[in-house]
Tab-separated table of C-alpha atoms in Angstrom:
chain	number	residue	atom	x	y	z
A	1	MET	CA	88.251	110.965	81.481
A	2	SER	CA	88.811	110.984	85.226
A	3	ASP	CA	88.764	113.816	87.710
A	4	PRO	CA	92.378	115.032	88.058
A	5	GLY	CA	91.735	115.894	91.725
A	6	ARG	CA	90.884	112.285	92.550
A	7	LYS	CA	93.390	109.650	93.419
A	8	PRO	CA	92.390	106.125	92.474
A	9	GLY	CA	92.208	103.557	95.216
A	10	PHE	CA	90.444	105.534	97.950
A	11	PRO	CA	86.771	104.527	97.608
A	12	ILE	CA	86.456	104.637	101.397
A	13	GLY	CA	85.924	108.384	101.070
A	14	LEU	CA	82.806	107.853	99.002
A	15	ARG	CA	81.479	105.451	101.626
A	16	ILE	CA	82.221	107.910	104.427
A	17	ARG	CA	80.348	110.672	102.588
A	18	GLU	CA	77.419	108.353	101.871
A	19	LEU	CA	77.125	107.343	105.531
A	20	ARG	CA	77.550	110.919	106.771
A	21	LEU	CA	74.769	112.177	104.517
A	22	GLU	CA	72.487	109.251	105.414
A	23	ARG	CA	72.861	110.291	109.046
A	24	GLY	CA	72.184	113.955	108.294
A	25	MET	CA	75.599	115.045	109.536
A	26	THR	CA	77.617	117.979	108.246
A	27	LEU	CA	81.351	117.830	107.576
A	28	ASP	CA	81.876	119.931	110.701
A	29	GLN	CA	79.763	117.663	112.896
A	30	LEU	CA	81.480	114.454	111.816
A	31	SER	CA	84.972	115.903	111.797
A	32	ARG	CA	84.584	117.300	115.328
A	33	ALA	CA	83.110	114.049	116.615
A	34	ALA	CA	85.962	112.063	115.051
A	35	GLY	CA	88.653	114.488	116.212
A	36	ILE	CA	89.886	115.590	112.779
A	37	SER	CA	89.639	118.843	110.850
A	38	ALA	CA	86.782	119.467	108.440
A	39	SER	CA	89.308	120.098	105.671
A	40	HIS	CA	90.924	116.699	106.267
A	41	LEU	CA	87.532	114.981	106.216
A	42	SER	CA	86.696	116.799	102.988
A	43	ARG	CA	89.955	115.567	101.401
A	44	LEU	CA	89.165	112.024	102.544
A	45	GLU	CA	85.679	112.160	101.057
A	46	ARG	CA	87.031	113.491	97.752
A	47	GLY	CA	89.667	110.769	97.545
A	48	GLN	CA	92.546	113.206	97.912
A	49	ALA	CA	93.824	111.588	101.100
A	50	GLU	CA	93.828	108.149	102.663
A	51	PRO	CA	92.729	107.788	106.302
A	52	SER	CA	95.056	106.298	108.869
A	53	PHE	CA	93.781	103.296	110.776
A	54	THR	CA	93.056	105.512	113.786
A	55	VAL	CA	91.080	108.041	111.741
A	56	ALA	CA	89.146	105.309	109.907
A	57	ALA	CA	88.272	103.710	113.251
A	58	ALA	CA	87.128	107.046	114.712
A	59	LEU	CA	84.979	107.777	111.665
A	60	ALA	CA	83.455	104.292	111.725
A	61	ALA	CA	82.598	104.706	115.410
A	62	GLN	CA	80.954	108.090	114.829
A	63	LEU	CA	79.039	106.727	111.825
A	64	ASP	CA	77.887	103.760	113.930
A	65	VAL	CA	79.369	101.089	111.667
A	66	SER	CA	82.165	98.646	112.315
A	67	LEU	CA	85.546	99.429	110.829
A	68	ASN	CA	85.298	96.156	108.938
A	69	ASP	CA	81.937	97.174	107.445
A	70	LEU	CA	83.322	100.548	106.442
A	71	LEU	CA	86.372	99.040	104.747
A	72	ILE	CA	84.652	96.095	103.074
A	73	ALA	CA	81.713	98.160	101.841
A	74	SER	CA	84.139	100.589	100.226
A	75	GLN	CA	85.952	97.915	98.210
A	76	THR	CA	85.349	98.059	94.491
A	77	PRO	CA	84.764	94.858	92.547
A	78	ASP	CA	87.563	93.631	90.299
């Protein structure tokens, strides 16, 4: 059914990956720019971790979107 490595409720990771790829950035490039490790960013993108407010804000800034846009765009419909 579902991927056992995925935790439900973290669609922000999918949005981060989408934006990163749209901008032609690698995991290393975005993680360095945001001040986090590439492995942490990878876990975020795969839904295996939830970003703190500070990390989400840093990622949004590096992806050139507002934090609000990042969070709202990653919400799934009910």
